[in-house]
Amino acid sequence: MADFDYDLFVIGAGSGGVRASRVSAAYGAKVAVAEEYRVGGTCVIRGCVPKKLLVYGAHFAEDLADARRFGWQVPECAFDWATLRDHVMAEVDRIETVYGQTLENNKVEVIRERATVTGPHSVALSGGRTVTAKHILIATGATPMVPTFPGSEHGITSNEVFGLPALPKRVVIAGGGYIANEFAGIFHEFGCRVTVVNRGDTILRGYDAQIRDRLLQISMSKGIDFRFNCTFESVEKRDDGTLVIRTAGDDPIEADMLLFATGRKPLTEGLGLETAGVVIDGNGAIKVDADNRTTCDSVYAVGDVTNRIQLTPVAIREGQAFADTVFGNKPRRVDYNNVPAAVFSHPPMAGVGLTESQARERLGSVKVFTSDFRAMKNVLAGRNERALYKMVVHPETDVVLGIHMIGPEAPEILQAAAVAVKAGLTKQAFDDTVALHPSMAEELVLMR
Ligand code: NDP
């Protein structure tokens, strides 16, 4: 140890980096973490956390409208973006402080500078210092990918969207994935005119086809516009700030904001990884083995920078597994099977395990059970929005291979169901469980 300044030097204080730092320090390692922006990373500062709070804020539009059917005399309500934005920002500040305190309490040194690797055991800090470490952990995350075409610089990304000075009246969102569908819902509920422009003909590729089709159908019936197989040609910014967005073969769209939600790429550029012989793949992601070790023995990487599954809880698990393995003498590997995921759209969708098409590809035939229903609350509210739950079951063993759902509170319900899928339970086990009535979740045990 005496040979190095630190046992562990972590670059990036996001979900993966913070977990790895504090757990390694708790095991007795001398740890420093460098962060050039804000402690907490994408999830806390400009991702999951502020997004979920906006989703809550947006949903009041429907709740307030529905409340009238439940007897509440709701006066005409107006939405004030600045109030929500500032409250969300304040909450983000609070969580950032808590993260900082957690690191401090665990005796992790937080260095608020940019760090670059200069060799297998050395790191240069933007302040001019060079430090050495027995192990280096890269946890720099990912950054929004923006396609380049004339005028694309007039668009913004999820990095900027949380701090908008004012709510745009007309929003164009590029992409058809997580961020596009979540923000389409958010802005639509706030009363903006939303157009989603997607290069292909499918939203949320990777999700079960029936579930994502239901989201598309509900989104369209709410008034969100979708343009499919549509590619951008140019964006022109007028003097009054209005954008004129031109796409191939379609009418131009006038908008006040263009949001790029076209994927995120691992943040490896300019990190000096080549100085340590760390190999990155064609997508810029750091190549790691099952123990998060890169092609350099002393350098590890966790989270989005490795582009395995770009989800916060996965990065946290990887950070924990790294610390347990390298400093805790408890070798641990992350199991990437049956990782649940959700899209916080309006309504939200969630899934775990194999989709129907993935299961058919692997097994030939599968048993599929569905429940297509209107939530009780929606019936009384006169809201014509149907939920859809789907269970994919092994044809011989009866094991539940996947559960996919769209409907109110789908992520909350799916988290519990994911335990059953992860545990390898059978459809019979669901059938044997008495329904909890009246609930939406009871549909999971009533599928016949
Ligand atoms: P996604 O990968 O979900 O979706 C990207 C979308 O952009 C796809 O529709 C893709 O089309 C399209 N696209 C990609 N490149 C281009 C291009 N050059 N021009 C036009 N369209 C393009 O990415 P997001 O940006 O929405 O989110 C990034 C990641 O962050 C997600 O993959 C997810 O892992 C994570 N995330 C998770 C959330 C959650 O858990 N709820 C919420 C937000 C983000 P195509 O399908 O044709 O490739």
Short mmCIF file of C-alpha atoms in Angstrom, two decimals, residues 96-422:
data_model
loop_
_atom_site.label_atom_id
_atom_site.label_comp_id
_atom_site.label_asym_id
_atom_site.label_seq_id
_atom_site.Cartn_x
_atom_site.Cartn_y
_atom_site.Cartn_z
CA GLU A 96 -26.67 15.55 -3.73
CA THR A 97 -25.77 16.77 -0.27
CA VAL A 98 -26.82 13.45 1.27
CA TYR A 99 -24.63 11.58 -1.23
CA GLY A 100 -21.68 13.84 -0.37
CA GLN A 101 -22.24 13.25 3.35
CA THR A 102 -22.41 9.50 2.86
CA LEU A 103 -19.04 9.57 1.15
CA GLU A 104 -17.60 11.81 3.85
CA ASN A 105 -18.98 9.60 6.64
CA ASN A 106 -17.25 6.64 5.02
CA LYS A 107 -13.99 8.60 4.83
CA VAL A 108 -13.96 8.75 1.05
CA GLU A 109 -12.02 11.77 -0.20
CA VAL A 110 -14.09 13.65 -2.78
CA ILE A 111 -11.96 15.51 -5.30
CA ARG A 112 -14.01 17.97 -7.32
CA GLU A 113 -11.79 17.98 -10.39
CA ARG A 114 -11.62 16.26 -13.73
CA ALA A 115 -9.40 13.19 -13.63
CA THR A 116 -7.67 11.42 -16.48
CA VAL A 117 -5.82 8.15 -16.45
CA THR A 118 -2.08 8.49 -17.13
CA GLY A 119 -1.05 4.86 -16.59
CA PRO A 120 -2.14 1.61 -14.93
CA HIS A 121 -1.75 3.16 -11.47
CA SER A 122 -1.76 6.91 -12.03
CA VAL A 123 -4.30 9.64 -12.52
CA ALA A 124 -3.82 13.31 -13.40
CA LEU A 125 -6.15 15.87 -11.87
CA SER A 126 -7.20 19.02 -13.69
CA GLY A 127 -5.82 21.06 -10.77
CA GLY A 128 -2.33 19.89 -11.73
CA ARG A 129 -1.69 17.08 -9.24
CA THR A 130 -0.91 13.51 -10.22
CA VAL A 131 -1.87 10.75 -7.79
CA THR A 132 -1.26 7.02 -7.72
CA ALA A 133 -3.57 4.16 -6.78
CA LYS A 134 -3.33 0.40 -6.53
CA HIS A 135 -6.68 0.14 -8.32
CA ILE A 136 -8.50 2.59 -10.57
CA LEU A 137 -12.24 2.35 -11.15
CA ILE A 138 -13.80 4.10 -14.13
CA ALA A 139 -17.43 5.00 -13.45
CA THR A 140 -17.90 7.97 -15.75
CA GLY A 141 -21.30 6.92 -17.08
CA ALA A 142 -22.71 7.92 -20.43
CA THR A 143 -23.68 11.09 -22.21
CA PRO A 144 -26.53 11.92 -24.63
CA MET A 145 -25.84 11.10 -28.24
CA VAL A 146 -26.97 13.79 -30.66
CA PRO A 147 -27.15 13.10 -34.40
CA THR A 148 -25.47 15.79 -36.45
CA PHE A 149 -27.28 17.53 -39.28
CA PRO A 150 -27.60 21.21 -40.24
CA GLY A 151 -29.02 23.08 -37.24
CA SER A 152 -28.95 20.12 -34.84
CA GLU A 153 -27.11 22.38 -32.37
CA HIS A 154 -30.44 24.14 -31.75
CA GLY A 155 -31.77 21.04 -30.00
CA ILE A 156 -31.26 20.20 -26.34
CA THR A 157 -30.83 16.91 -24.49
CA SER A 158 -31.98 15.47 -21.17
CA ASN A 159 -28.99 17.30 -19.65
CA GLU A 160 -30.71 20.64 -20.20
CA VAL A 161 -34.38 19.73 -20.08
CA PHE A 162 -34.81 19.92 -16.31
CA GLY A 163 -33.73 23.54 -16.09
CA LEU A 164 -35.86 25.07 -18.85
CA PRO A 165 -36.47 28.77 -18.20
CA ALA A 166 -40.06 28.44 -19.47
CA LEU A 167 -42.36 25.70 -20.63
CA PRO A 168 -42.29 25.43 -24.44
CA LYS A 169 -45.69 25.39 -26.14
CA ARG A 170 -44.64 23.04 -28.94
CA VAL A 171 -42.15 20.27 -28.33
CA VAL A 172 -40.53 17.95 -30.84
CA ILE A 173 -38.79 14.90 -29.40
CA ALA A 174 -36.30 12.94 -31.48
CA GLY A 175 -36.13 9.21 -30.71
CA GLY A 176 -38.58 6.55 -29.64
CA GLY A 177 -36.95 5.06 -26.57
CA TYR A 178 -37.12 5.59 -22.82
CA ILE A 179 -36.47 9.30 -22.65
CA ALA A 180 -38.60 10.15 -25.69
CA ASN A 181 -41.68 8.38 -24.34
CA GLU A 182 -41.24 9.57 -20.78
CA PHE A 183 -40.85 13.22 -21.80
CA ALA A 184 -43.58 12.98 -24.42
CA GLY A 185 -45.92 12.06 -21.56
CA ILE A 186 -44.55 14.72 -19.22
CA PHE A 187 -44.82 17.60 -21.69
CA HIS A 188 -48.17 16.46 -23.00
CA GLU A 189 -49.63 16.43 -19.48
CA PHE A 190 -48.26 19.94 -18.94
CA GLY A 191 -50.31 21.04 -21.92
CA CYS A 192 -47.57 21.26 -24.56
CA ARG A 193 -48.14 20.11 -28.13
CA VAL A 194 -45.84 17.10 -28.52
CA THR A 195 -44.53 15.46 -31.68
CA VAL A 196 -42.29 12.41 -31.43
CA VAL A 197 -40.06 11.90 -34.46
CA ASN A 198 -38.68 8.39 -34.74
CA ARG A 199 -36.27 7.09 -37.37
CA GLY A 200 -37.84 3.60 -37.35
CA ASP A 201 -41.37 2.28 -37.10
CA THR A 202 -41.09 0.97 -33.53
CA ILE A 203 -41.03 2.67 -30.18
CA LEU A 204 -39.17 1.12 -27.26
CA ARG A 205 -37.50 -1.65 -29.17
CA GLY A 206 -36.75 -4.49 -26.76
CA TYR A 207 -40.03 -4.22 -24.89
CA ASP A 208 -42.85 -6.65 -25.54
CA ALA A 209 -44.57 -5.71 -28.81
CA GLN A 210 -48.13 -5.83 -27.47
CA ILE A 211 -47.27 -3.68 -24.47
CA ARG A 212 -45.46 -1.00 -26.46
CA ASP A 213 -48.26 -0.99 -29.05
CA ARG A 214 -50.69 -0.27 -26.23
CA LEU A 215 -48.55 2.66 -25.10
CA LEU A 216 -48.46 4.00 -28.64
CA GLN A 217 -52.22 3.66 -29.02
CA ILE A 218 -52.91 5.38 -25.67
CA SER A 219 -50.35 8.13 -26.35
CA MET A 220 -51.87 8.84 -29.76
CA SER A 221 -55.39 8.88 -28.41
CA LYS A 222 -54.29 11.41 -25.80
CA GLY A 223 -53.05 13.67 -28.57
CA ILE A 224 -49.32 13.01 -28.84
CA ASP A 225 -48.25 13.01 -32.50
CA PHE A 226 -45.85 10.39 -33.80
CA ARG A 227 -43.90 10.49 -37.03
CA PHE A 228 -42.35 7.17 -37.95
CA ASN A 229 -39.63 6.32 -40.45
CA CYS A 230 -38.81 9.98 -40.30
CA THR A 231 -35.33 11.42 -40.59
CA PHE A 232 -34.20 14.93 -39.81
CA GLU A 233 -32.91 17.18 -42.58
CA SER A 234 -32.37 20.50 -40.85
CA VAL A 235 -33.38 22.83 -38.07
CA GLU A 236 -33.63 26.54 -38.59
CA LYS A 237 -33.86 28.94 -35.67
CA ARG A 238 -35.84 32.08 -36.37
CA ASP A 239 -35.15 35.43 -34.73
CA ASP A 240 -38.06 34.94 -32.33
CA GLY A 241 -36.53 31.65 -31.16
CA THR A 242 -39.01 29.43 -32.99
CA LEU A 243 -37.55 26.33 -34.59
CA VAL A 244 -38.49 25.11 -38.03
CA ILE A 245 -37.70 21.42 -38.17
CA ARG A 246 -37.47 19.82 -41.58
CA THR A 247 -37.67 16.08 -42.06
CA ALA A 248 -37.37 13.99 -45.21
CA GLY A 249 -40.63 13.73 -47.12
CA ASP A 250 -42.85 15.37 -44.46
CA ASP A 251 -44.19 18.84 -43.76
CA PRO A 252 -41.86 21.01 -41.67
CA ILE A 253 -42.72 21.19 -37.96
CA GLU A 254 -42.68 24.48 -36.07
CA ALA A 255 -41.60 24.06 -32.49
CA ASP A 256 -40.32 25.95 -29.48
CA MET A 257 -38.06 23.14 -28.36
CA LEU A 258 -36.34 20.14 -29.91
CA LEU A 259 -35.30 17.44 -27.45
CA PHE A 260 -32.87 14.78 -28.58
CA ALA A 261 -33.56 11.44 -26.91
CA THR A 262 -31.53 9.39 -29.32
CA GLY A 263 -29.58 7.18 -26.96
CA ARG A 264 -26.60 7.64 -24.68
CA LYS A 265 -22.98 6.79 -25.37
CA PRO A 266 -20.34 5.72 -22.84
CA LEU A 267 -18.20 8.59 -21.62
CA THR A 268 -14.71 7.41 -22.44
CA GLU A 269 -13.39 10.16 -24.69
CA GLY A 270 -10.34 11.97 -23.41
CA LEU A 271 -10.04 9.78 -20.32
CA GLY A 272 -6.52 8.66 -21.19
CA LEU A 273 -7.52 5.00 -21.11
CA GLU A 274 -4.99 4.13 -23.80
CA THR A 275 -2.18 5.04 -21.40
CA ALA A 276 -3.15 2.04 -19.29
CA GLY A 277 -3.90 -0.25 -22.22
CA VAL A 278 -7.64 -0.22 -21.46
CA VAL A 279 -9.49 -1.39 -24.56
CA ILE A 280 -12.80 0.14 -25.60
CA ASP A 281 -15.23 -1.39 -28.09
CA GLY A 282 -16.68 0.08 -31.28
CA ASN A 283 -19.36 1.94 -29.29
CA GLY A 284 -16.81 3.57 -27.04
CA ALA A 285 -17.67 1.28 -24.12
CA ILE A 286 -14.96 -0.08 -21.84
CA LYS A 287 -14.53 -3.82 -22.26
CA VAL A 288 -14.71 -5.63 -18.94
CA ASP A 289 -14.86 -9.22 -17.75
CA ALA A 290 -17.47 -10.66 -15.39
CA ASP A 291 -15.53 -9.12 -12.48
CA ASN A 292 -15.63 -5.62 -13.99
CA ARG A 293 -11.90 -5.80 -14.78
CA THR A 294 -10.71 -4.08 -17.94
CA THR A 295 -7.89 -5.25 -20.19
CA CYS A 296 -5.54 -3.59 -17.68
CA ASP A 297 -5.28 -5.65 -14.47
CA SER A 298 -5.38 -2.67 -12.11
CA VAL A 299 -8.21 -0.81 -13.85
CA TYR A 300 -11.89 -1.69 -13.43
CA ALA A 301 -15.08 -0.16 -14.80
CA VAL A 302 -18.74 -0.25 -13.75
CA GLY A 303 -22.01 1.29 -14.89
CA ASP A 304 -23.06 2.90 -18.16
CA VAL A 305 -19.46 3.40 -19.28
CA THR A 306 -19.37 -0.37 -19.85
CA ASN A 307 -22.68 -0.31 -21.76
CA ARG A 308 -23.99 -3.59 -20.39
CA ILE A 309 -27.44 -2.61 -19.10
CA GLN A 310 -27.78 1.19 -18.81
CA LEU A 311 -29.80 1.22 -15.60
CA THR A 312 -28.98 2.75 -12.21
CA PRO A 313 -29.68 -0.34 -10.08
CA VAL A 314 -27.40 -2.36 -12.35
CA ALA A 315 -24.57 0.16 -11.96
CA ILE A 316 -25.07 0.06 -8.19
CA ARG A 317 -24.88 -3.74 -8.18
CA GLU A 318 -21.73 -3.62 -10.29
CA GLY A 319 -20.16 -1.10 -7.89
CA GLN A 320 -21.09 -3.30 -4.94
CA ALA A 321 -19.78 -6.46 -6.64
CA PHE A 322 -16.51 -4.69 -7.43
CA ALA A 323 -16.03 -3.58 -3.82
CA ASP A 324 -17.01 -6.98 -2.39
CA THR A 325 -14.67 -8.79 -4.76
CA VAL A 326 -11.62 -6.52 -4.65
CA PHE A 327 -11.73 -5.22 -1.06
CA GLY A 328 -14.27 -7.34 0.82
CA ASN A 329 -12.86 -10.78 0.16
CA LYS A 330 -16.39 -11.80 -0.93
CA PRO A 331 -16.19 -12.46 -4.67
CA ARG A 332 -19.50 -11.54 -6.25
CA ARG A 333 -20.76 -11.27 -9.81
CA VAL A 334 -23.81 -9.46 -11.10
CA ASP A 335 -26.53 -11.67 -12.56
CA TYR A 336 -27.91 -9.90 -15.63
CA ASN A 337 -30.87 -12.25 -16.03
CA ASN A 338 -34.36 -11.07 -15.21
CA VAL A 339 -33.46 -7.45 -14.58
CA PRO A 340 -36.75 -5.56 -14.27
CA ALA A 341 -37.14 -2.25 -16.07
CA ALA A 342 -39.83 0.38 -16.45
CA VAL A 343 -40.74 3.28 -18.66
CA PHE A 344 -42.34 6.10 -16.71
CA SER A 345 -44.69 7.06 -19.49
CA HIS A 346 -48.36 7.98 -19.02
CA PRO A 347 -49.42 5.28 -18.21
CA PRO A 348 -46.17 3.59 -17.25
CA MET A 349 -45.02 0.24 -18.51
CA ALA A 350 -42.73 -2.31 -16.92
CA GLY A 351 -41.29 -5.69 -17.71
CA VAL A 352 -39.05 -8.47 -16.47
CA GLY A 353 -37.69 -11.54 -18.21
CA LEU A 354 -38.30 -12.72 -21.74
CA THR A 355 -40.76 -11.00 -24.03
CA GLU A 356 -43.10 -13.23 -25.99
CA SER A 357 -40.98 -12.95 -29.15
CA GLN A 358 -37.71 -13.60 -27.30
CA ALA A 359 -39.24 -16.68 -25.69
CA ARG A 360 -40.59 -17.95 -29.01
CA GLU A 361 -37.19 -17.46 -30.60
CA ARG A 362 -35.54 -19.54 -27.87
CA LEU A 363 -38.15 -22.21 -27.27
CA GLY A 364 -40.24 -22.40 -30.41
CA SER A 365 -43.54 -22.34 -28.60
CA VAL A 366 -44.60 -20.69 -25.36
CA LYS A 367 -47.75 -20.26 -23.33
CA VAL A 368 -48.97 -16.68 -23.11
CA PHE A 369 -51.58 -15.35 -20.71
CA THR A 370 -52.95 -11.84 -20.85
CA SER A 371 -55.32 -9.66 -18.94
CA ASP A 372 -56.69 -6.68 -20.83
CA PHE A 373 -58.72 -4.57 -18.42
CA ARG A 374 -59.76 -1.09 -17.48
CA ALA A 375 -58.64 -0.10 -13.99
CA MET A 376 -61.60 0.52 -11.68
CA LYS A 377 -60.49 4.10 -11.15
CA ASN A 378 -60.39 4.73 -14.88
CA VAL A 379 -63.89 3.30 -15.30
CA LEU A 380 -65.39 5.70 -12.77
CA ALA A 381 -63.33 8.57 -14.16
CA GLY A 382 -64.68 7.83 -17.63
CA ARG A 383 -61.12 7.44 -18.82
CA ASN A 384 -61.02 5.08 -21.74
CA GLU A 385 -57.55 3.74 -21.04
CA ARG A 386 -57.02 0.01 -20.76
CA ALA A 387 -54.23 -1.75 -18.92
CA LEU A 388 -52.58 -4.85 -20.34
CA TYR A 389 -50.72 -7.51 -18.34
CA LYS A 390 -48.96 -10.36 -20.01
CA MET A 391 -47.30 -13.48 -18.69
CA VAL A 392 -44.95 -15.60 -20.80
CA VAL A 393 -44.74 -19.19 -19.55
CA HIS A 394 -42.52 -22.15 -20.42
CA PRO A 395 -44.67 -24.69 -22.30
CA GLU A 396 -43.33 -27.72 -20.44
CA THR A 397 -42.04 -26.61 -17.05
CA ASP A 398 -44.75 -24.00 -16.38
CA VAL A 399 -42.01 -21.61 -15.19
CA VAL A 400 -42.88 -17.94 -15.70
CA LEU A 401 -40.30 -16.60 -18.15
CA GLY A 402 -41.48 -13.02 -18.29
CA ILE A 403 -44.09 -10.56 -17.09
CA HIS A 404 -44.85 -7.39 -19.02
CA MET A 405 -47.39 -4.77 -18.20
CA ILE A 406 -48.75 -1.34 -18.95
CA GLY A 407 -51.19 0.44 -16.69
CA PRO A 408 -51.39 2.63 -13.60
CA GLU A 409 -48.62 1.85 -11.11
CA ALA A 410 -47.17 -0.87 -13.36
CA PRO A 411 -43.59 -0.37 -12.07
CA GLU A 412 -44.72 -0.61 -8.44
CA ILE A 413 -46.58 -3.85 -9.16
CA LEU A 414 -43.89 -5.36 -11.33
CA GLN A 415 -41.13 -4.99 -8.75
CA ALA A 416 -42.87 -7.52 -6.49
CA ALA A 417 -43.74 -9.81 -9.40
CA ALA A 418 -40.09 -9.69 -10.53
CA VAL A 419 -39.13 -11.49 -7.30
CA ALA A 420 -41.32 -14.41 -8.36
CA VAL A 421 -39.85 -14.48 -11.87
CA LYS A 422 -36.32 -14.25 -10.49
#
